PDB file of C-alpha atoms and ligand atoms in Angstrom:
ATOM      1  CA  MET A   1      17.900  -7.937   9.165  1.00 86.00           C
ATOM      2  CA  SER A   2      16.110  -5.089   7.410  1.00 94.00           C
ATOM      3  CA  TYR A   3      12.839  -3.574   8.645  1.00 97.00           C
ATOM      4  CA  ASN A   4      10.067  -3.888   6.068  1.00 98.00           C
ATOM      5  CA  ILE A   5       6.672  -2.207   5.941  1.00 98.00           C
ATOM      6  CA  ALA A   6       4.216  -3.589   3.359  1.00 98.00           C
ATOM      7  CA  VAL A   7       1.450  -1.343   2.127  1.00 98.00           C
ATOM      8  CA  ASP A   8      -1.271  -2.740  -0.139  1.00 97.00           C
ATOM      9  CA  GLY A   9      -4.548  -1.390  -1.365  1.00 96.00           C
ATOM     10  CA  PRO A  10      -6.470  -0.322  -4.451  1.00 94.00           C
ATOM     11  CA  ALA A  11      -5.470   2.410  -6.890  1.00 87.00           C
ATOM     12  CA  GLY A  12      -5.912   5.925  -5.503  1.00 87.00           C
ATOM     13  CA  ALA A  13      -6.059   5.017  -1.816  1.00 92.00           C
ATOM     14  CA  GLY A  14      -3.034   7.306  -1.185  1.00 91.00           C
ATOM     15  CA  LYS A  15      -0.460   4.554  -0.874  1.00 94.00           C
ATOM     16  CA  SER A  16       2.374   6.363  -2.645  1.00 92.00           C
ATOM     17  CA  THR A  17       1.905   9.709  -0.922  1.00 93.00           C
ATOM     18  CA  ILE A  18       1.693   8.073   2.504  1.00 96.00           C
ATOM     19  CA  ALA A  19       4.523   5.599   1.909  1.00 96.00           C
ATOM     20  CA  ARG A  20       6.813   8.290   0.606  1.00 95.00           C
ATOM     21  CA  ALA A  21       6.186  10.488   3.691  1.00 96.00           C
ATOM     22  CA  VAL A  22       6.637   7.607   6.129  1.00 97.00           C
ATOM     23  CA  ALA A  23       9.881   6.607   4.342  1.00 96.00           C
ATOM     24  CA  GLU A  24      11.218  10.135   4.736  1.00 94.00           C
ATOM     25  CA  LYS A  25      10.315  10.277   8.460  1.00 95.00           C
ATOM     26  CA  LYS A  26      11.863   6.866   9.180  1.00 95.00           C
ATOM     27  CA  GLY A  27      14.921   7.239   6.896  1.00 94.00           C
ATOM     28  CA  PHE A  28      13.770   4.162   4.903  1.00 95.00           C
ATOM     29  CA  ILE A  29      13.701   3.758   1.137  1.00 94.00           C
ATOM     30  CA  TYR A  30      10.324   3.863  -0.580  1.00 95.00           C
ATOM     31  CA  VAL A  31       9.749   1.147  -3.138  1.00 96.00           C
ATOM     32  CA  ASP A  32       6.873   1.876  -5.515  1.00 95.00           C
ATOM     33  CA  THR A  33       6.217  -1.488  -7.174  1.00 96.00           C
ATOM     34  CA  GLY A  34       3.374  -0.107  -9.344  1.00 94.00           C
ATOM     35  CA  ALA A  35       6.066   1.948 -11.107  1.00 96.00           C
ATOM     36  CA  MET A  36       7.825  -1.275 -12.061  1.00 97.00           C
ATOM     37  CA  TYR A  37       4.668  -2.724 -13.644  1.00 97.00           C
ATOM     38  CA  ARG A  38       4.165   0.619 -15.363  1.00 97.00           C
ATOM     39  CA  ALA A  39       7.659   0.553 -16.817  1.00 98.00           C
ATOM     40  CA  MET A  40       7.026  -2.939 -18.132  1.00 98.00           C
ATOM     41  CA  ALA A  41       3.702  -1.715 -19.583  1.00 98.00           C
ATOM     42  CA  LEU A  42       5.460   1.190 -21.319  1.00 98.00           C
ATOM     43  CA  PHE A  43       7.780  -1.299 -22.983  1.00 98.00           C
ATOM     44  CA  MET A  44       4.766  -3.233 -24.307  1.00 98.00           C
ATOM     45  CA  ILE A  45       3.040  -0.078 -25.601  1.00 98.00           C
ATOM     46  CA  ARG A  46       6.185   1.003 -27.370  1.00 98.00           C
ATOM     47  CA  ALA A  47       6.483  -2.479 -28.929  1.00 98.00           C
ATOM     48  CA  ASP A  48       2.955  -2.033 -30.202  1.00 98.00           C
ATOM     49  CA  ILE A  49       1.728  -5.030 -28.207  1.00 98.00           C
ATOM     50  CA  GLY A  50      -1.962  -5.081 -27.196  1.00 96.00           C
ATOM     51  CA  PRO A  51      -3.209  -5.897 -23.649  1.00 95.00           C
ATOM     52  CA  GLU A  52      -4.733  -9.150 -24.860  1.00 96.00           C
ATOM     53  CA  GLU A  53      -1.616 -10.468 -26.582  1.00 97.00           C
ATOM     54  CA  THR A  54      -0.383 -12.665 -23.728  1.00 97.00           C
ATOM     55  CA  GLU A  55       2.114 -14.711 -25.744  1.00 97.00           C
ATOM     56  CA  ARG A  56       3.786 -11.590 -27.142  1.00 97.00           C
ATOM     57  CA  ILE A  57       3.846  -9.999 -23.669  1.00 98.00           C
ATOM     58  CA  ILE A  58       5.573 -13.030 -22.235  1.00 97.00           C
ATOM     59  CA  ALA A  59       8.151 -13.043 -25.030  1.00 97.00           C
ATOM     60  CA  ALA A  60       8.762  -9.305 -24.736  1.00 97.00           C
ATOM     61  CA  CYS A  61       9.051  -9.403 -21.005  1.00 94.00           C
ATOM     62  CA  GLY A  62      12.458 -11.096 -21.316  1.00 93.00           C
ATOM     63  CA  LYS A  63      13.726  -8.093 -23.277  1.00 96.00           C
ATOM     64  CA  ALA A  64      12.543  -5.448 -20.772  1.00 96.00           C
ATOM     65  CA  GLU A  65      15.054  -4.849 -17.995  1.00 96.00           C
ATOM     66  CA  VAL A  66      13.470  -2.867 -15.207  1.00 96.00           C
ATOM     67  CA  THR A  67      15.873  -1.477 -12.538  1.00 94.00           C
ATOM     68  CA  ILE A  68      15.528   0.917  -9.690  1.00 93.00           C
ATOM     69  CA  ALA A  69      17.912   3.522  -8.372  1.00 94.00           C
ATOM     70  CA  TYR A  70      17.612   6.165  -5.628  1.00 92.00           C
ATOM     71  CA  GLU A  71      18.675   9.687  -6.536  1.00 90.00           C
ATOM     72  CA  ASP A  72      18.312  12.299  -3.718  1.00 85.00           C
ATOM     73  CA  GLY A  73      16.037   9.831  -1.934  1.00 81.00           C
ATOM     74  CA  ARG A  74      13.708   9.641  -4.977  1.00 87.00           C
ATOM     75  CA  GLN A  75      12.994   6.342  -6.675  1.00 91.00           C
ATOM     76  CA  VAL A  76      14.003   6.408 -10.346  1.00 96.00           C
ATOM     77  CA  VAL A  77      12.773   3.586 -12.597  1.00 97.00           C
ATOM     78  CA  TYR A  78      14.972   2.603 -15.501  1.00 97.00           C
ATOM     79  CA  LEU A  79      13.708   0.678 -18.501  1.00 98.00           C
ATOM     80  CA  ASN A  80      16.664  -0.838 -20.333  1.00 98.00           C
ATOM     81  CA  GLY A  81      18.798   1.984 -18.973  1.00 97.00           C
ATOM     82  CA  GLU A  82      16.388   4.844 -19.736  1.00 98.00           C
ATOM     83  CA  ASP A  83      14.882   6.913 -16.901  1.00 98.00           C
ATOM     84  CA  VAL A  84      11.144   6.527 -17.555  1.00 98.00           C
ATOM     85  CA  ASN A  85       9.792   8.185 -14.369  1.00 96.00           C
ATOM     86  CA  ALA A  86       8.198  11.013 -16.342  1.00 96.00           C
ATOM     87  CA  LEU A  87       6.539   8.707 -18.870  1.00 98.00           C
ATOM     88  CA  ILE A  88       4.689   6.145 -16.738  1.00 97.00           C
ATOM     89  CA  ARG A  89       2.017   8.177 -14.975  1.00 92.00           C
ATOM     90  CA  THR A  90      -0.531   8.311 -17.819  1.00 90.00           C
ATOM     91  CA  GLU A  91      -3.928   6.504 -17.757  1.00 84.00           C
ATOM     92  CA  GLU A  92      -2.830   4.571 -20.869  1.00 93.00           C
ATOM     93  CA  VAL A  93       0.201   3.154 -19.072  1.00 96.00           C
ATOM     94  CA  GLY A  94      -1.826   2.499 -15.904  1.00 90.00           C
ATOM     95  CA  ASN A  95      -4.402   0.523 -17.796  1.00 89.00           C
ATOM     96  CA  MET A  96      -1.713  -1.441 -19.662  1.00 95.00           C
ATOM     97  CA  ALA A  97       0.070  -2.187 -16.337  1.00 94.00           C
ATOM     98  CA  SER A  98      -3.214  -3.536 -14.899  1.00 88.00           C
ATOM     99  CA  ALA A  99      -3.684  -5.713 -17.995  1.00 91.00           C
ATOM    100  CA  ILE A 100      -0.155  -7.223 -17.972  1.00 95.00           C
ATOM    101  CA  SER A 101       0.244  -7.588 -14.162  1.00 93.00           C
ATOM    102  CA  PRO A 102      -1.843 -10.812 -13.930  1.00 92.00           C
ATOM    103  CA  ILE A 103       0.672 -12.617 -16.145  1.00 95.00           C
ATOM    104  CA  PRO A 104       2.841 -14.889 -13.917  1.00 95.00           C
ATOM    105  CA  GLU A 105       6.007 -14.389 -16.053  1.00 96.00           C
ATOM    106  CA  VAL A 106       5.743 -10.630 -15.646  1.00 96.00           C
ATOM    107  CA  ARG A 107       5.157 -10.897 -11.901  1.00 96.00           C
ATOM    108  CA  LYS A 108       7.952 -13.403 -11.299  1.00 95.00           C
ATOM    109  CA  LYS A 109      10.508 -11.075 -12.758  1.00 95.00           C
ATOM    110  CA  LEU A 110       9.402  -7.989 -10.838  1.00 97.00           C
ATOM    111  CA  VAL A 111       8.754  -9.748  -7.517  1.00 97.00           C
ATOM    112  CA  GLU A 112      12.338 -11.057  -7.577  1.00 96.00           C
ATOM    113  CA  LEU A 113      13.632  -7.456  -7.886  1.00 95.00           C
ATOM    114  CA  GLN A 114      11.296  -6.331  -5.082  1.00 97.00           C
ATOM    115  CA  LYS A 115      12.460  -9.086  -2.699  1.00 97.00           C
ATOM    116  CA  GLN A 116      16.121  -8.197  -3.386  1.00 95.00           C
ATOM    117  CA  LEU A 117      15.523  -4.535  -2.576  1.00 95.00           C
ATOM    118  CA  ALA A 118      13.677  -5.312   0.680  1.00 97.00           C
ATOM    119  CA  ALA A 119      16.349  -7.817   1.802  1.00 97.00           C
ATOM    120  CA  LYS A 120      19.108  -5.254   1.642  1.00 94.00           C
ATOM    121  CA  SER A 121      17.368  -2.089   2.880  1.00 94.00           C
ATOM    122  CA  ASP A 122      14.883  -0.889   5.487  1.00 96.00           C
ATOM    123  CA  CYS A 123      11.959  -0.023   3.297  1.00 96.00           C
ATOM    124  CA  ILE A 124       8.298   0.749   2.957  1.00 97.00           C
ATOM    125  CA  MET A 125       6.991  -0.954  -0.177  1.00 98.00           C
ATOM    126  CA  ASP A 126       3.605  -0.389  -1.724  1.00 96.00           C
ATOM    127  CA  GLY A 127       1.633  -2.427  -4.258  1.00 95.00           C
ATOM    128  CA  ARG A 128      -1.120  -5.026  -4.400  1.00 93.00           C
ATOM    129  CA  ASP A 129       0.542  -8.249  -3.229  1.00 95.00           C
ATOM    130  CA  ILE A 130       3.264  -7.019  -0.924  1.00 97.00           C
ATOM    131  CA  GLY A 131       1.922  -8.323   2.356  1.00 97.00           C
ATOM    132  CA  THR A 132       0.516 -11.490   0.801  1.00 96.00           C
ATOM    133  CA  CYS A 133       3.329 -12.566  -1.616  1.00 96.00           C
ATOM    134  CA  VAL A 134       6.357 -10.334  -1.883  1.00 97.00           C
ATOM    135  CA  LEU A 135       7.123  -9.739   1.809  1.00 98.00           C
ATOM    136  CA  PRO A 136       5.016 -12.198   3.803  1.00 97.00           C
ATOM    137  CA  GLY A 137       7.414 -11.716   6.755  1.00 97.00           C
ATOM    138  CA  ALA A 138       7.181  -7.895   6.806  1.00 98.00           C
ATOM    139  CA  GLN A 139       7.261  -6.484  10.373  1.00 97.00           C
ATOM    140  CA  LEU A 140       4.276  -4.247   9.626  1.00 98.00           C
ATOM    141  CA  LYS A 141       1.539  -4.694   7.072  1.00 98.00           C
ATOM    142  CA  ILE A 142      -1.010  -2.024   6.183  1.00 98.00           C
ATOM    143  CA  TYR A 143      -4.064  -2.358   3.929  1.00 98.00           C
ATOM    144  CA  LEU A 144      -4.901   1.165   2.818  1.00 97.00           C
ATOM    145  CA  THR A 145      -8.224   1.805   1.223  1.00 97.00           C
ATOM    146  CA  ALA A 146     -10.924   4.472   0.573  1.00 96.00           C
ATOM    147  CA  SER A 147     -14.311   4.473  -1.159  1.00 96.00           C
ATOM    148  CA  SER A 148     -14.188   4.585  -4.991  1.00 96.00           C
ATOM    149  CA  LEU A 149     -15.894   7.991  -4.954  1.00 96.00           C
ATOM    150  CA  VAL A 150     -13.297   9.507  -2.653  1.00 96.00           C
ATOM    151  CA  ARG A 151     -10.522   7.996  -4.742  1.00 96.00           C
ATOM    152  CA  ALA A 152     -12.024   9.270  -7.986  1.00 95.00           C
ATOM    153  CA  LYS A 153     -12.391  12.795  -6.500  1.00 95.00           C
ATOM    154  CA  ARG A 154      -8.730  12.820  -5.453  1.00 92.00           C
ATOM    155  CA  ARG A 155      -7.648  11.801  -8.960  1.00 90.00           C
ATOM    156  CA  TYR A 156     -10.015  14.330 -10.516  1.00 94.00           C
ATOM    157  CA  GLU A 157      -8.543  17.147  -8.384  1.00 94.00           C
ATOM    158  CA  GLU A 158      -4.986  16.026  -9.202  1.00 89.00           C
ATOM    159  CA  LEU A 159      -5.690  16.068 -12.954  1.00 90.00           C
ATOM    160  CA  THR A 160      -7.624  19.315 -12.846  1.00 95.00           C
ATOM    161  CA  ALA A 161      -4.808  21.005 -10.960  1.00 95.00           C
ATOM    162  CA  LYS A 162      -2.478  19.927 -13.769  1.00 90.00           C
ATOM    163  CA  GLY A 163      -4.941  21.432 -16.302  1.00 95.00           C
ATOM    164  CA  VAL A 164      -5.864  17.994 -17.726  1.00 90.00           C
ATOM    165  CA  PRO A 165      -9.538  17.913 -18.759  1.00 93.00           C
ATOM    166  CA  CYS A 166     -11.340  14.938 -17.131  1.00 92.00           C
ATOM    167  CA  ASP A 167     -14.681  13.515 -16.097  1.00 95.00           C
ATOM    168  CA  LEU A 168     -15.349  12.382 -12.514  1.00 96.00           C
ATOM    169  CA  GLU A 169     -17.784   9.609 -13.429  1.00 96.00           C
ATOM    170  CA  LYS A 170     -15.432   8.235 -16.061  1.00 95.00           C
ATOM    171  CA  ILE A 171     -12.545   8.280 -13.564  1.00 94.00           C
ATOM    172  CA  ARG A 172     -14.761   6.483 -10.999  1.00 95.00           C
ATOM    173  CA  ALA A 173     -15.760   3.811 -13.527  1.00 95.00           C
ATOM    174  CA  ASP A 174     -12.111   3.267 -14.528  1.00 89.00           C
ATOM    175  CA  ILE A 175     -11.131   2.918 -10.855  1.00 91.00           C
ATOM    176  CA  GLU A 176     -13.855   0.371 -10.191  1.00 93.00           C
ATOM    177  CA  GLU A 177     -12.929  -1.609 -13.280  1.00 90.00           C
ATOM    178  CA  ARG A 178      -9.274  -1.647 -12.283  1.00 86.00           C
ATOM    179  CA  ASP A 179     -10.179  -2.656  -8.692  1.00 91.00           C
ATOM    180  CA  TYR A 180     -12.255  -5.537 -10.075  1.00 91.00           C
ATOM    181  CA  ARG A 181      -9.407  -6.736 -12.301  1.00 87.00           C
ATOM    182  CA  ASP A 182      -6.787  -6.382  -9.535  1.00 87.00           C
ATOM    183  CA  MET A 183      -9.010  -8.258  -6.981  1.00 93.00           C
ATOM    184  CA  HIS A 184     -10.263 -11.054  -9.220  1.00 92.00           C
ATOM    185  CA  ARG A 185      -7.175 -12.085 -11.130  1.00 88.00           C
ATOM    186  CA  GLU A 186      -5.845 -15.585 -10.623  1.00 90.00           C
ATOM    187  CA  THR A 187      -2.231 -14.633  -9.806  1.00 89.00           C
ATOM    188  CA  SER A 188      -1.650 -12.632  -6.623  1.00 89.00           C
ATOM    189  CA  PRO A 189      -5.018 -10.879  -6.462  1.00 91.00           C
ATOM    190  CA  LEU A 190      -5.302  -7.738  -4.346  1.00 94.00           C
ATOM    191  CA  ARG A 191      -6.498  -8.722  -0.904  1.00 94.00           C
ATOM    192  CA  GLN A 192      -5.797  -7.810   2.689  1.00 97.00           C
ATOM    193  CA  ALA A 193      -3.224 -10.081   4.322  1.00 97.00           C
ATOM    194  CA  GLU A 194      -4.598 -11.750   7.472  1.00 97.00           C
ATOM    195  CA  ASP A 195      -2.076  -9.902   9.658  1.00 97.00           C
ATOM    196  CA  ALA A 196      -2.453  -6.516   7.925  1.00 98.00           C
ATOM    197  CA  VAL A 197      -3.972  -3.507   9.710  1.00 98.00           C
ATOM    198  CA  LEU A 198      -6.873  -2.006   7.737  1.00 97.00           C
ATOM    199  CA  VAL A 199      -6.747   1.772   7.363  1.00 97.00           C
ATOM    200  CA  ASP A 200      -9.681   3.400   5.574  1.00 96.00           C
ATOM    201  CA  THR A 201      -8.534   6.867   4.492  1.00 94.00           C
ATOM    202  CA  SER A 202     -11.941   8.074   3.147  1.00 95.00           C
ATOM    203  CA  ASP A 203     -12.402  10.504   6.075  1.00 94.00           C
ATOM    204  CA  MET A 204      -8.793  10.971   7.079  1.00 95.00           C
ATOM    205  CA  THR A 205      -6.291  13.655   6.129  1.00 94.00           C
ATOM    206  CA  ILE A 206      -2.854  12.679   4.809  1.00 94.00           C
ATOM    207  CA  GLU A 207      -1.294  13.867   8.103  1.00 96.00           C
ATOM    208  CA  GLU A 208      -3.664  11.654  10.109  1.00 97.00           C
ATOM    209  CA  VAL A 209      -2.822   8.599   8.012  1.00 97.00           C
ATOM    210  CA  ILE A 210       0.923   9.235   8.342  1.00 97.00           C
ATOM    211  CA  ALA A 211       0.600   9.686  12.075  1.00 97.00           C
ATOM    212  CA  LYS A 212      -1.376   6.421  12.361  1.00 97.00           C
ATOM    213  CA  ILE A 213       1.260   4.456  10.465  1.00 97.00           C
ATOM    214  CA  LEU A 214       4.153   5.919  12.458  1.00 97.00           C
ATOM    215  CA  GLU A 215       2.259   4.962  15.622  1.00 97.00           C
ATOM    216  CA  LEU A 216       1.802   1.424  14.269  1.00 96.00           C
ATOM    217  CA  CYS A 217       5.574   1.229  13.607  1.00 92.00           C
ATOM    218  CA  LYS A 218       6.183   1.577  17.333  1.00 87.00           C
TER     219      LYS A 218
HETATM  220  O1   DC B 301      -0.291   1.391  -8.158  1.00 71.68           O
HETATM  221  P1   DC B 301      -0.279   1.626  -9.633  1.00 71.68           P
HETATM  222  O2   DC B 301      -1.536   2.247 -10.144  1.00 71.68           O
HETATM  223  O3   DC B 301       0.950   2.416 -10.060  1.00 71.68           O
HETATM  224  O4   DC B 301      -0.162   0.184 -10.301  1.00 71.68           O
HETATM  225  C1   DC B 301      -0.339  -0.029 -11.664  1.00 71.68           C
HETATM  226  C2   DC B 301      -0.893  -1.431 -11.910  1.00 71.68           C
HETATM  227  O5   DC B 301       0.136  -2.358 -11.588  1.00 71.68           O
HETATM  228  C3   DC B 301      -2.106  -1.821 -11.057  1.00 71.68           C
HETATM  229  O6   DC B 301      -3.328  -1.852 -11.781  1.00 71.68           O
HETATM  230  C4   DC B 301      -1.854  -3.224 -10.622  1.00 71.68           C
HETATM  231  C5   DC B 301      -0.437  -3.508 -10.943  1.00 71.68           C
HETATM  232  N1   DC B 301       0.354  -3.803  -9.735  1.00 71.68           N
HETATM  233  C6   DC B 301       0.400  -5.105  -9.313  1.00 71.68           C
HETATM  234  O7   DC B 301      -0.241  -5.972  -9.902  1.00 71.68           O
HETATM  235  N2   DC B 301       1.150  -5.466  -8.244  1.00 71.68           N
HETATM  236  C7   DC B 301       1.829  -4.544  -7.554  1.00 71.68           C
HETATM  237  N3   DC B 301       2.581  -4.946  -6.553  1.00 71.68           N
HETATM  238  C8   DC B 301       1.793  -3.186  -7.960  1.00 71.68           C
HETATM  239  C9   DC B 301       0.999  -2.844  -9.039  1.00 71.68           C
END
C-alpha cells in the first residue's frame, strides 16, 4: 500500500513549496491538485466561458482532458496533450480555478485522477479537500495556514522579484475573497480534517515547516 501525506490549507500558506521539498526528501511524488483545477480553468478561459456560466462549464469539462506526468521529478500538467505548466500561474487563471472548482462535475473528474495517482505511488498531495475527501485514509494529514497579511506579503515579494507591478492591499483582498469562496462553497469546502495536524506558518521559516512535517512523518 502506498504512503500518502495530505496537505490542505488556504492559498499562499506555502503548501506547494513545503510539499515539494518534503517529497524530494522522502523520495515521494508531489501532486499539486491546484494545478489540475488551473489547467481546467485555462481551458474555460480559452473557450471564452465566463466564471458564472455553470452550464457551459459543465459541458466543456467533458472536452478538457487533464493529465499529469513526472519529468525529472517535476510535475507536468497536460491539457489535451499540451504542457500548460507555464501558463497556469496567473491571477486570472487562479481566479477562474476558484470559480469553477465548486462545480461537482469538475471536481468529480479531477478527484478521480488524484485518487488514482495516490493509489499507485507514495505521494504528498496538496489542495483544499485532500484530507477530507480525496484521501480520507492518508497516513498523515497536515492543515497548513498563515495569516492573510503574511500570505499577501509572500505573494507580493514573489511578484515584485519577478518584476510584476502589484499592490499589497489588493493582493490581500483577493486572498481573503478566495479564502471565503473556498471555505463557504457547498461542495468540498476547505476545512481542517478532524485528524489533521494544524501548522501555522506565519512565524515559521520554510526550513522549520519542512523539519516539522518530516518529524510528523516518523
Ligand atoms: O492552490 P491553487 O491556488 O493552485 O488552487 C487554485 C484553485 O483551485 C483554488 O482557489 C481552489 C481550487 N482547488 C480546489 O478547489 N481543490 C483543490 N484540491 C485544489 C485547488
